[in-house]
Short mmCIF file of C-alpha atoms in Angstrom, two decimals:
data_model
loop_
_atom_site.label_atom_id
_atom_site.label_comp_id
_atom_site.label_asym_id
_atom_site.label_seq_id
_atom_site.Cartn_x
_atom_site.Cartn_y
_atom_site.Cartn_z
CA MET G 1108 5.01 -28.40 8.88
CA SER G 1109 2.08 -27.24 11.03
CA LYS G 1110 1.04 -23.77 9.90
CA GLY G 1111 -1.34 -23.19 12.81
CA LEU G 1112 -3.27 -20.49 10.94
CA PRO G 1113 -6.80 -19.69 12.13
CA LYS G 1114 -9.51 -19.72 9.47
CA ARG G 1115 -10.59 -16.44 7.92
CA SER G 1116 -14.21 -17.32 8.59
CA ASP G 1117 -13.52 -17.79 12.32
CA ASP G 1118 -11.47 -14.68 13.03
CA TYR G 1119 -10.34 -12.60 10.07
CA SER G 1120 -8.28 -10.19 12.14
CA LEU G 1121 -6.41 -12.97 13.94
CA TRP G 1122 -5.91 -14.81 10.63
CA TYR G 1123 -4.33 -11.69 9.14
CA ASN G 1124 -2.00 -11.02 12.08
CA GLU G 1125 -0.87 -14.65 12.31
CA LEU G 1126 -0.32 -14.90 8.56
CA VAL G 1127 1.88 -11.80 8.51
CA LYS G 1128 4.05 -13.30 11.26
CA LYS G 1129 4.12 -16.97 10.19
CA ALA G 1130 4.84 -16.15 6.53
CA GLY G 1131 7.87 -14.14 7.65
CA LEU G 1132 6.66 -10.74 6.48
CA ALA G 1133 6.84 -8.68 9.67
CA GLU G 1134 6.62 -8.81 13.43
CA ASN G 1135 6.01 -6.47 16.34
CA SER G 1136 9.10 -4.70 17.64
CA ALA G 1137 10.42 -3.66 21.02
CA VAL G 1138 9.11 -0.17 20.22
CA ARG G 1139 5.39 -0.02 20.91
CA GLY G 1140 3.35 0.54 17.76
CA CYS G 1141 6.29 -0.07 15.41
CA MET G 1142 7.10 -3.13 13.33
CA VAL G 1143 10.12 -4.98 12.04
CA ILE G 1144 9.75 -5.76 8.34
CA LYS G 1145 11.50 -9.07 7.83
CA PRO G 1146 13.56 -9.94 4.71
CA TYR G 1147 10.74 -11.76 2.87
CA GLY G 1148 8.30 -8.92 3.53
CA PHE G 1149 10.88 -6.32 2.58
CA ALA G 1150 11.61 -8.20 -0.66
CA ILE G 1151 7.96 -7.69 -1.67
CA TRP G 1152 8.14 -3.99 -0.70
CA GLU G 1153 11.35 -3.65 -2.74
CA LYS G 1154 9.59 -5.02 -5.83
CA MET G 1155 6.77 -2.54 -5.26
CA GLN G 1156 9.32 0.27 -4.91
CA ARG G 1157 11.18 -0.74 -8.04
CA VAL G 1158 8.08 -0.79 -10.22
CA LEU G 1159 6.61 2.42 -8.81
CA ASP G 1160 9.95 4.24 -9.01
CA ASP G 1161 10.23 3.36 -12.69
CA MET G 1162 6.67 4.61 -13.24
CA PHE G 1163 7.43 7.89 -11.48
CA LYS G 1164 10.58 8.45 -13.50
CA ALA G 1165 8.76 7.62 -16.72
CA THR G 1166 6.42 10.54 -15.94
CA GLY G 1167 9.33 12.94 -15.39
CA HIS G 1168 9.80 12.82 -11.62
CA GLU G 1169 13.13 12.81 -9.78
CA ASN G 1170 13.97 11.47 -6.34
CA ALA G 1171 15.32 13.62 -3.51
CA TYR G 1172 15.46 13.38 0.26
CA PHE G 1173 14.38 15.88 2.91
CA PRO G 1174 14.94 15.98 6.70
CA LEU G 1175 13.09 13.73 9.14
CA PHE G 1176 12.61 16.67 11.52
CA VAL G 1177 10.37 19.68 10.89
CA PRO G 1178 10.68 22.81 13.04
CA LYS G 1179 7.35 23.53 14.75
CA SER G 1180 7.12 27.00 13.21
CA LEU G 1181 7.35 25.54 9.70
CA PHE G 1182 4.91 22.78 10.52
CA GLU G 1183 2.24 25.19 11.72
CA ALA G 1184 2.65 27.62 8.79
CA GLU G 1185 -0.15 25.95 6.84
CA GLU G 1186 -2.87 25.96 9.49
CA GLN G 1187 -5.21 23.32 8.06
CA ASN G 1188 -2.38 20.84 7.59
CA ALA G 1189 -0.97 21.48 11.07
CA GLU G 1190 -4.37 21.12 12.71
CA GLY G 1191 -5.11 17.93 10.75
CA PHE G 1192 -1.95 16.17 11.93
CA ALA G 1193 -1.45 17.77 15.36
CA LYS G 1194 -2.81 14.85 17.40
CA GLU G 1195 -0.60 12.33 15.58
CA CYS G 1196 2.74 14.12 16.00
CA ALA G 1197 5.80 12.87 17.84
CA VAL G 1198 7.78 15.84 19.18
CA VAL G 1199 11.48 16.24 19.99
CA THR G 1200 11.99 18.69 22.87
CA HIS G 1201 15.57 17.97 24.04
CA TYR G 1202 18.87 17.26 22.33
CA ARG G 1203 20.83 15.39 25.00
CA LEU G 1204 20.74 12.74 27.73
CA GLN G 1205 22.86 12.58 30.87
CA ASN G 1206 23.65 10.11 33.64
CA ASP G 1207 20.86 10.02 36.21
CA PRO G 1208 22.38 10.99 39.57
CA ASP G 1209 19.53 9.25 41.43
CA ASN G 1210 19.71 5.95 39.50
CA LYS G 1211 23.19 4.60 38.93
CA GLY G 1212 23.69 3.20 35.43
CA LYS G 1213 20.54 4.90 34.10
CA LEU G 1214 20.03 7.93 31.89
CA ARG G 1215 17.68 10.88 32.01
CA VAL G 1216 16.85 13.79 29.74
CA ASP G 1217 19.22 16.67 30.46
CA PRO G 1218 16.90 19.46 31.68
CA ALA G 1219 19.44 22.04 30.46
CA ALA G 1220 19.33 20.69 26.91
CA ARG G 1221 15.88 21.84 25.92
CA LEU G 1222 15.62 22.88 22.26
CA GLU G 1223 14.82 26.51 21.55
CA GLU G 1224 12.18 25.28 19.13
CA GLU G 1225 10.53 21.86 19.18
CA LEU G 1226 11.07 19.55 16.22
CA ILE G 1227 8.19 17.52 14.79
CA VAL G 1228 9.11 14.01 13.62
CA ARG G 1229 7.88 13.99 10.02
CA PRO G 1230 4.21 12.90 9.77
CA THR G 1231 4.19 14.20 6.18
CA SER G 1232 6.68 16.47 4.42
CA GLU G 1233 4.72 19.35 2.88
CA ALA G 1234 6.09 21.88 5.38
CA ILE G 1235 9.77 21.05 5.08
CA ILE G 1236 9.57 20.59 1.32
CA TRP G 1237 7.64 23.77 0.53
CA SER G 1238 9.97 25.82 2.74
CA THR G 1239 12.78 24.42 0.55
CA TYR G 1240 10.92 25.09 -2.72
CA LYS G 1241 10.91 28.81 -1.85
CA ASN G 1242 14.66 28.73 -2.57
CA TRP G 1243 14.42 26.52 -5.64
CA ILE G 1244 11.70 28.38 -7.55
CA GLN G 1245 12.15 31.92 -8.87
CA SER G 1246 11.02 31.81 -12.50
CA TYR G 1247 8.62 29.97 -14.80
CA ARG G 1248 11.79 28.31 -16.13
CA ASP G 1249 12.00 26.38 -12.81
CA LEU G 1250 8.57 24.85 -13.35
CA PRO G 1251 7.19 22.28 -13.24
CA LEU G 1252 9.19 20.98 -10.29
CA LEU G 1253 8.53 17.22 -10.03
CA ILE G 1254 10.03 15.67 -6.89
CA ASN G 1255 9.45 12.36 -5.11
CA GLN G 1256 11.03 10.97 -1.96
CA TRP G 1257 11.11 7.48 -0.47
CA ALA G 1258 11.04 7.88 3.29
CA ASN G 1259 9.64 6.85 6.66
CA VAL G 1260 7.03 8.86 8.55
CA VAL G 1261 5.70 8.79 12.09
CA ARG G 1262 2.04 9.17 12.99
CA TRP G 1263 1.38 8.34 16.61
CA GLU G 1264 -1.07 5.43 16.76
CA MET G 1265 -2.40 3.77 19.89
CA ARG G 1266 -4.19 0.87 18.18
CA THR G 1267 -1.89 -0.68 15.61
CA ARG G 1268 -1.95 -3.54 13.13
CA LEU G 1269 1.04 -4.76 11.14
CA PHE G 1270 1.34 -2.93 7.79
CA LEU G 1271 -2.15 -1.41 8.03
CA ARG G 1272 -1.60 1.02 10.87
CA THR G 1273 1.71 1.49 12.66
CA ALA G 1274 3.33 4.44 14.40
CA GLU G 1275 6.16 4.41 11.87
CA PHE G 1276 5.74 3.26 8.29
CA LEU G 1277 7.51 3.46 4.95
CA TRP G 1278 6.12 5.32 1.97
CA GLN G 1279 6.83 7.55 -0.97
CA GLU G 1280 5.56 11.09 -1.22
CA GLY G 1281 5.53 13.14 -4.37
CA HIS G 1282 5.49 16.95 -4.12
CA THR G 1283 5.19 19.01 -7.30
CA ALA G 1284 4.90 22.69 -8.19
CA HIS G 1285 3.28 24.09 -11.34
CA ALA G 1286 2.65 27.39 -13.11
CA THR G 1287 -1.12 26.91 -13.48
CA ALA G 1288 -4.00 25.23 -11.70
CA GLU G 1289 -4.75 23.22 -14.84
CA GLU G 1290 -1.24 21.73 -14.89
CA ALA G 1291 -1.43 20.85 -11.19
CA ILE G 1292 -4.83 19.17 -11.57
CA ALA G 1293 -3.54 17.22 -14.58
CA GLU G 1294 -0.58 16.07 -12.44
CA THR G 1295 -2.90 15.03 -9.60
CA GLU G 1296 -5.03 12.96 -11.95
CA GLN G 1297 -2.02 11.50 -13.75
CA MET G 1298 -0.53 10.18 -10.51
CA LEU G 1299 -3.86 8.72 -9.43
CA ASN G 1300 -3.87 6.80 -12.71
CA VAL G 1301 -0.27 5.65 -12.12
CA TYR G 1302 -1.33 4.25 -8.75
CA ALA G 1303 -4.41 2.57 -10.23
CA ASP G 1304 -2.27 1.01 -12.97
CA PHE G 1305 0.19 -0.35 -10.41
CA VAL G 1306 -2.39 -1.68 -7.96
CA GLU G 1307 -4.43 -3.41 -10.65
CA ASN G 1308 -1.69 -4.71 -12.94
CA TYR G 1309 0.97 -5.63 -10.38
CA MET G 1310 -0.91 -6.20 -7.14
CA ALA G 1311 -3.91 -7.69 -9.02
CA VAL G 1312 -6.23 -5.65 -6.79
CA PRO G 1313 -9.22 -3.92 -8.46
CA VAL G 1314 -9.70 -0.25 -7.55
CA VAL G 1315 -12.41 2.38 -7.65
CA LYS G 1316 -11.05 5.79 -8.62
CA GLY G 1317 -12.77 8.76 -7.04
CA ILE G 1318 -12.57 11.93 -5.00
CA LYS G 1319 -12.97 12.30 -1.25
CA THR G 1320 -15.69 14.34 0.40
CA PRO G 1321 -14.62 17.58 2.12
CA ASN G 1322 -14.82 15.76 5.48
CA GLU G 1323 -12.36 13.08 4.31
CA ARG G 1324 -10.06 15.38 2.31
CA PHE G 1325 -6.33 15.66 3.09
CA ALA G 1326 -5.70 18.55 5.49
CA GLY G 1327 -4.58 21.52 3.39
CA ALA G 1328 -5.80 20.21 0.02
CA LEU G 1329 -8.49 21.64 -2.24
CA GLU G 1330 -9.27 18.18 -3.64
CA THR G 1331 -8.20 14.65 -2.71
CA TYR G 1332 -8.32 11.93 -5.35
CA CYS G 1333 -8.14 8.33 -4.15
CA ILE G 1334 -8.26 4.69 -5.13
CA GLU G 1335 -10.32 2.37 -2.93
CA SER G 1336 -10.13 -1.42 -2.81
CA LEU G 1337 -12.27 -4.10 -1.17
CA MET G 1338 -10.81 -6.74 1.11
CA GLN G 1339 -12.13 -10.29 1.50
CA ASP G 1340 -13.87 -9.47 4.79
CA GLY G 1341 -15.99 -6.80 3.12
CA LYS G 1342 -14.05 -3.81 4.46
CA ALA G 1343 -12.59 -1.15 2.21
CA LEU G 1344 -8.95 -0.07 2.18
CA GLN G 1345 -7.65 3.19 0.73
CA THR G 1346 -4.77 2.11 -1.50
CA GLY G 1347 -3.51 5.47 -2.71
CA THR G 1348 -4.19 9.22 -2.63
CA SER G 1349 -3.29 12.17 -4.82
CA HIS G 1350 -3.96 15.73 -3.63
CA PHE G 1351 -4.52 19.00 -5.48
CA LEU G 1352 -3.17 21.54 -3.00
CA GLY G 1353 -4.09 24.67 -4.92
CA GLN G 1354 -1.90 27.55 -3.73
CA ASN G 1355 -2.34 26.84 -0.01
CA PHE G 1356 1.24 25.76 0.67
CA ALA G 1357 2.71 28.24 -1.81
CA LYS G 1358 1.04 31.08 0.10
CA ALA G 1359 1.98 29.63 3.50
CA PHE G 1360 5.65 29.48 2.50
CA ASP G 1361 5.69 32.39 0.03
CA VAL G 1362 6.66 30.30 -3.01
CA LYS G 1363 6.33 32.62 -6.01
CA PHE G 1364 7.63 32.64 -9.57
CA ALA G 1365 8.15 35.29 -12.22
CA SER G 1366 5.82 34.44 -15.10
CA LYS G 1367 6.61 34.97 -18.77
CA ASP G 1368 4.91 38.36 -18.71
CA GLY G 1369 6.99 39.43 -15.70
CA SER G 1370 4.29 39.24 -13.04
CA LEU G 1371 4.98 37.54 -9.70
CA GLU G 1372 2.58 34.65 -8.98
CA TYR G 1373 2.15 31.87 -6.46
CA VAL G 1374 2.79 28.35 -7.77
CA TRP G 1375 0.18 25.58 -7.71
CA GLY G 1376 0.96 22.38 -5.83
CA THR G 1377 0.22 18.68 -5.56
CA SER G 1378 1.22 15.85 -3.27
CA TRP G 1379 0.61 12.11 -3.61
CA GLY G 1380 1.65 8.94 -1.83
CA VAL G 1381 1.34 5.24 -1.16
CA SER G 1382 2.76 3.34 1.79
CA THR G 1383 3.53 -0.10 3.21
CA ARG G 1384 -0.24 -0.26 3.75
CA LEU G 1385 -0.20 -1.71 0.21
CA MET G 1386 1.33 -4.82 1.77
CA GLY G 1387 -1.81 -5.20 3.86
CA ALA G 1388 -3.98 -4.84 0.76
CA LEU G 1389 -1.96 -7.48 -1.07
CA ILE G 1390 -2.33 -9.96 1.78
CA MET G 1391 -6.01 -9.38 2.55
CA THR G 1392 -7.24 -9.35 -1.05
CA HIS G 1393 -5.81 -12.67 -2.20
CA SER G 1394 -4.59 -14.93 0.61
CA ASP G 1395 -6.39 -18.01 1.94
CA ASP G 1396 -6.48 -20.31 4.96
CA GLU G 1397 -3.26 -22.03 3.83
CA GLY G 1398 -1.21 -18.84 3.63
CA LEU G 1399 -0.23 -16.08 1.26
CA VAL G 1400 -1.35 -15.98 -2.36
CA LEU G 1401 1.04 -13.64 -4.17
CA PRO G 1402 0.43 -12.38 -7.71
CA PRO G 1403 3.43 -13.40 -9.86
CA ASN G 1404 4.29 -9.81 -10.75
CA LEU G 1405 5.22 -9.04 -7.12
CA ALA G 1406 6.32 -12.41 -5.75
CA PRO G 1407 9.99 -12.31 -4.62
CA ILE G 1408 10.23 -15.98 -5.61
CA GLN G 1409 8.01 -16.84 -8.56
CA VAL G 1410 9.01 -20.49 -8.94
CA VAL G 1411 10.33 -22.91 -6.34
CA ILE G 1412 11.74 -26.30 -7.38
CA VAL G 1413 11.75 -29.15 -4.88
CA PRO G 1414 13.74 -32.36 -5.57
CA ILE G 1415 12.38 -35.70 -4.33
CA TYR G 1416 15.26 -38.14 -4.31
CA LYS G 1417 16.85 -41.25 -2.86
CA GLY G 1418 20.57 -40.92 -2.36
CA GLU G 1419 23.17 -38.41 -3.40
CA GLU G 1420 23.55 -39.86 -6.90
CA GLN G 1421 19.89 -39.28 -7.77
CA LEU G 1422 20.02 -35.78 -6.25
CA ALA G 1423 23.01 -34.98 -8.45
CA GLN G 1424 21.10 -36.12 -11.56
CA ILE G 1425 18.06 -34.02 -10.61
CA SER G 1426 20.23 -31.02 -9.75
CA GLU G 1427 21.94 -31.09 -13.14
CA LYS G 1428 18.59 -30.79 -14.93
CA VAL G 1429 17.19 -28.28 -12.44
CA ASN G 1430 20.17 -25.92 -12.64
CA GLN G 1431 19.81 -25.76 -16.42
CA LEU G 1432 16.05 -25.05 -16.11
CA LYS G 1433 16.73 -22.43 -13.46
CA LYS G 1434 19.22 -20.67 -15.73
CA GLU G 1435 16.77 -20.66 -18.66
CA LEU G 1436 13.88 -19.30 -16.56
CA GLN G 1437 16.07 -16.62 -15.00
CA ALA G 1438 17.10 -15.55 -18.50
CA LYS G 1439 13.39 -14.82 -19.05
CA GLY G 1440 13.31 -12.60 -15.96
CA ILE G 1441 11.68 -15.18 -13.69
CA SER G 1442 12.93 -15.52 -10.11
CA VAL G 1443 13.61 -19.16 -9.20
CA LYS G 1444 14.65 -20.89 -5.99
CA TYR G 1445 16.00 -24.45 -5.97
CA ASP G 1446 15.18 -25.80 -2.51
CA ASN G 1447 17.64 -28.66 -2.18
CA ARG G 1448 17.99 -28.43 1.60
CA ASP G 1449 18.73 -31.80 3.11
CA THR G 1450 17.45 -30.73 6.53
CA GLU G 1451 13.74 -30.81 5.63
CA ARG G 1452 11.47 -33.35 3.95
CA PRO G 1453 9.62 -32.49 0.70
CA GLY G 1454 6.26 -32.29 2.49
CA PHE G 1455 7.60 -29.66 4.87
CA LYS G 1456 8.97 -27.66 1.95
CA PHE G 1457 5.66 -27.86 0.06
CA ALA G 1458 3.81 -26.48 3.10
CA GLU G 1459 6.39 -23.77 3.72
CA TRP G 1460 6.33 -22.40 0.18
CA GLU G 1461 2.54 -22.61 0.10
CA LEU G 1462 2.45 -20.51 3.29
CA LYS G 1463 4.80 -17.97 1.68
CA GLY G 1464 2.61 -17.74 -1.41
CA VAL G 1465 5.16 -18.73 -4.07
CA PRO G 1466 3.07 -18.83 -7.27
CA VAL G 1467 4.47 -22.00 -8.88
CA ARG G 1468 6.01 -25.11 -7.34
CA ILE G 1469 7.82 -27.69 -9.44
CA ALA G 1470 8.54 -31.12 -7.95
CA ILE G 1471 10.95 -33.55 -9.63
CA GLY G 1472 11.51 -37.12 -8.46
CA GLY G 1473 13.22 -40.27 -9.66
CA ARG G 1474 10.29 -41.36 -11.83
CA ASP G 1475 10.16 -37.89 -13.38
CA LEU G 1476 13.81 -38.30 -14.34
CA GLU G 1477 12.96 -41.53 -16.18
CA ASN G 1478 9.87 -40.06 -17.88
CA GLY G 1479 11.29 -36.61 -18.65
CA THR G 1480 8.46 -34.94 -16.68
CA ALA G 1481 7.84 -32.73 -13.64
CA GLU G 1482 4.84 -32.00 -11.42
CA VAL G 1483 3.73 -28.36 -11.57
CA ALA G 1484 1.46 -26.93 -8.85
CA ARG G 1485 -0.03 -23.44 -8.98
CA ARG G 1486 -0.61 -21.67 -5.65
CA ASP G 1487 -3.79 -19.78 -6.49
CA THR G 1488 -6.05 -22.70 -7.45
CA LYS G 1489 -3.84 -25.51 -6.04
CA GLU G 1490 -4.20 -27.35 -9.35
CA LYS G 1491 -1.43 -29.81 -10.20
CA SER G 1492 -0.40 -31.08 -13.60
CA THR G 1493 2.33 -33.22 -15.09
CA GLN G 1494 4.38 -31.42 -17.72
CA GLN G 1495 7.18 -32.47 -20.03
CA PHE G 1496 10.39 -31.19 -18.48
CA ASP G 1497 11.73 -29.84 -21.76
CA SER G 1498 8.59 -27.72 -22.26
CA LEU G 1499 8.79 -25.94 -18.88
CA THR G 1500 10.86 -23.03 -20.19
CA ALA G 1501 7.92 -22.07 -22.41
CA TYR G 1502 5.13 -23.31 -20.13
CA ILE G 1503 6.07 -21.48 -16.91
CA PRO G 1504 6.08 -17.88 -18.26
CA ALA G 1505 2.66 -18.45 -19.85
CA LEU G 1506 1.37 -19.99 -16.61
CA LEU G 1507 2.56 -17.03 -14.53
CA GLU G 1508 0.85 -14.62 -16.90
CA GLU G 1509 -2.37 -16.65 -16.71
CA MET G 1510 -2.18 -16.72 -12.91
CA GLN G 1511 -1.73 -12.94 -12.68
CA ALA G 1512 -4.93 -12.42 -14.69
CA SER G 1513 -6.79 -15.15 -12.80
CA ILE G 1514 -5.94 -13.70 -9.38
CA PHE G 1515 -7.13 -10.25 -10.50
CA ASN G 1516 -10.36 -11.61 -11.97
CA LYS G 1517 -11.15 -13.51 -8.78
CA ALA G 1518 -10.78 -10.30 -6.76
CA LEU G 1519 -12.85 -8.40 -9.33
CA GLN G 1520 -15.64 -10.98 -9.08
CA HIS G 1521 -15.57 -10.75 -5.29
CA ARG G 1522 -15.93 -6.97 -5.49
CA ALA G 1523 -18.82 -7.24 -7.95
CA GLU G 1524 -20.61 -9.70 -5.66
CA HIS G 1525 -20.11 -7.39 -2.70
CA THR G 1526 -21.16 -4.08 -4.26
CA THR G 1527 -24.80 -3.37 -3.47
CA LYS G 1528 -27.18 -0.56 -4.43
CA VAL G 1529 -29.60 0.48 -1.68
CA ASN G 1530 -32.38 3.05 -1.52
CA SER G 1531 -33.33 3.12 2.17
CA TYR G 1532 -31.40 3.57 5.40
CA GLU G 1533 -32.79 0.29 6.76
CA GLU G 1534 -31.52 -1.57 3.70
CA PHE G 1535 -28.20 0.27 4.01
CA LYS G 1536 -27.69 -0.89 7.61
CA ASP G 1537 -28.80 -4.43 6.82
CA VAL G 1538 -26.26 -4.78 3.98
CA LEU G 1539 -23.46 -3.34 6.12
CA GLU G 1540 -24.11 -5.75 8.97
CA ASN G 1541 -24.98 -8.93 7.09
CA LYS G 1542 -23.18 -8.73 3.74
CA GLY G 1543 -20.53 -6.04 3.90
CA GLY G 1544 -18.68 -4.62 0.96
CA PHE G 1545 -19.28 -1.42 -0.97
CA VAL G 1546 -22.74 0.07 -0.59
CA LEU G 1547 -23.88 2.46 -3.31
CA ALA G 1548 -26.36 4.99 -1.97
CA HIS G 1549 -27.56 8.49 -2.73
CA TRP G 1550 -26.19 11.30 -0.57
CA ASP G 1551 -27.36 14.91 -0.42
CA GLY G 1552 -23.82 16.30 -0.10
CA SER G 1553 -24.14 17.51 3.48
CA SER G 1554 -21.51 16.85 6.11
CA GLU G 1555 -24.27 16.46 8.71
CA ILE G 1556 -25.70 13.36 7.02
CA GLU G 1557 -22.19 12.02 6.38
CA GLU G 1558 -21.27 12.38 10.06
CA ARG G 1559 -24.56 10.88 11.25
CA ILE G 1560 -24.06 7.76 9.11
CA LYS G 1561 -20.48 7.42 10.33
CA GLU G 1562 -21.53 7.76 13.97
CA GLU G 1563 -24.48 5.34 13.71
CA THR G 1564 -22.98 2.66 11.43
CA LYS G 1565 -19.18 3.23 11.41
CA ALA G 1566 -19.42 3.39 7.60
CA THR G 1567 -17.77 6.27 5.74
CA ILE G 1568 -18.06 7.65 2.25
CA ARG G 1569 -15.04 6.03 0.62
CA CYS G 1570 -15.27 8.15 -2.52
CA ILE G 1571 -17.41 9.78 -5.15
CA ALA G 1572 -16.42 7.67 -8.15
CA LEU G 1573 -14.93 9.54 -11.11
CA ASP G 1574 -16.97 7.39 -13.48
CA ALA G 1575 -20.21 7.66 -11.47
CA GLU G 1576 -23.25 7.85 -13.72
CA GLU G 1577 -25.77 10.60 -13.19
CA GLU G 1578 -28.91 9.21 -11.64
CA ASP G 1579 -31.72 11.18 -10.03
CA GLY G 1580 -32.49 10.01 -6.53
CA VAL G 1581 -32.97 11.13 -2.95
CA ASP G 1582 -30.79 10.94 0.13
CA MET G 1583 -31.82 7.89 2.16
CA ILE G 1584 -32.02 9.93 5.39
CA SER G 1585 -32.82 13.56 4.53
CA GLY G 1586 -34.92 12.86 1.43
CA LYS G 1587 -33.18 15.72 -0.36
CA PRO G 1588 -32.38 15.31 -4.07
CA SER G 1589 -29.16 13.65 -5.25
CA LYS G 1590 -27.63 13.33 -8.71
CA ARG G 1591 -25.45 10.24 -8.16
CA ARG G 1592 -24.68 7.41 -5.79
CA VAL G 1593 -21.50 7.38 -3.72
CA TYR G 1594 -19.44 4.51 -2.29
CA PHE G 1595 -19.94 3.76 1.39
CA ALA G 1596 -18.15 1.03 3.38
CA LYS G 1597 -16.66 0.18 6.71
CA ALA G 1598 -12.94 0.56 6.27
CA TYR G 1599 -9.48 -0.08 7.67
#
């Protein structure tokens, strides 16, 4: 099997796009800017959904679903939010087509079917959800209201890249209402920690937890918390956000509650979300020139078993042993595929499953039958070992656990090696151009300096880390005093 993948070192962007397609994760669609997520890619997303959904429910959240369309008047009720998303909106203006009298067999928009009010195709759901919450919340007894929805959203993009930036993408969005600011802030921070837990312990991707600058804050929020991760090419990727909305949306949609003392007060809100962009993070953090490297906790197939045989009789003997092993591993919660296709040779199968990032490959041949052994290959390090067949039921779970930790530690080491402290603007620009990664520098807190750096270097402040140590310093451009370093990087 010829994979035909370019090398990361030659063209990282091309490597990424080709890998997504050749590994069967996604492809471009007939709709410009939109993608088709293929079964193997969707299987990974489903595992992400399943884990995250359990985490949300464990913290008291319930799932609901709200309309895809948002009336323009509702959308523009919270001015900052409307202004922030206005340029990305797809808008429905008519409700009907008709036969085109000038082009037989073609259709046109019926000019008489114009909507009285335009509908915005959901770019985010705060407007439609908070207009609904006005009917759901009357008393402190209705709080906290903890709702999540799994949905698709549309944000019009001209320059797209599979999973990372598409006009339509899948995500979840949590929207909660609380009686006090303190409760809402605690919720915002709790969900940031849920995301960090998931990304590190399931995706094996290290994160930096922090808050965004006012320039980078979610439109309509008082504070945006985020987790930032570093890809192999030295660019950052935002892997999750959690927003403290204050009372902005409550006031925009008149969402009030009767408190215990009888007074009428506005509720306090949050919103938080992650999207199929996580798929991009998973691919770019771990994969290599041979294909995907999937952490075991999210791999749709954790173990693939390939028979190497001569004749149907030998295949039957191998299959008998393999089917028993498969049953025992599945009983331990491990997903196993027995690839006994007779249409492909073992070498082709090895290359195919390597491309797809299956963590463990077991090969069993005639000699292994005689010796009671099997060859075990791990995808991350490509190490092979011969193991006693009867010990595999115990060996494989331990190996998968070891691989999960190893994949995370490799990414953590890469981040450490590509996180650099600088004290001058010249050094800052040199690191960005020649090394990449996170650059820790002092910043005076002004949007003017932030915008200048972005314009001149294309680097943005990714976050002000929550665990940032106080350190007296000066801004590398203005020379004004600073109390801590912030994380800069070029980003996706």
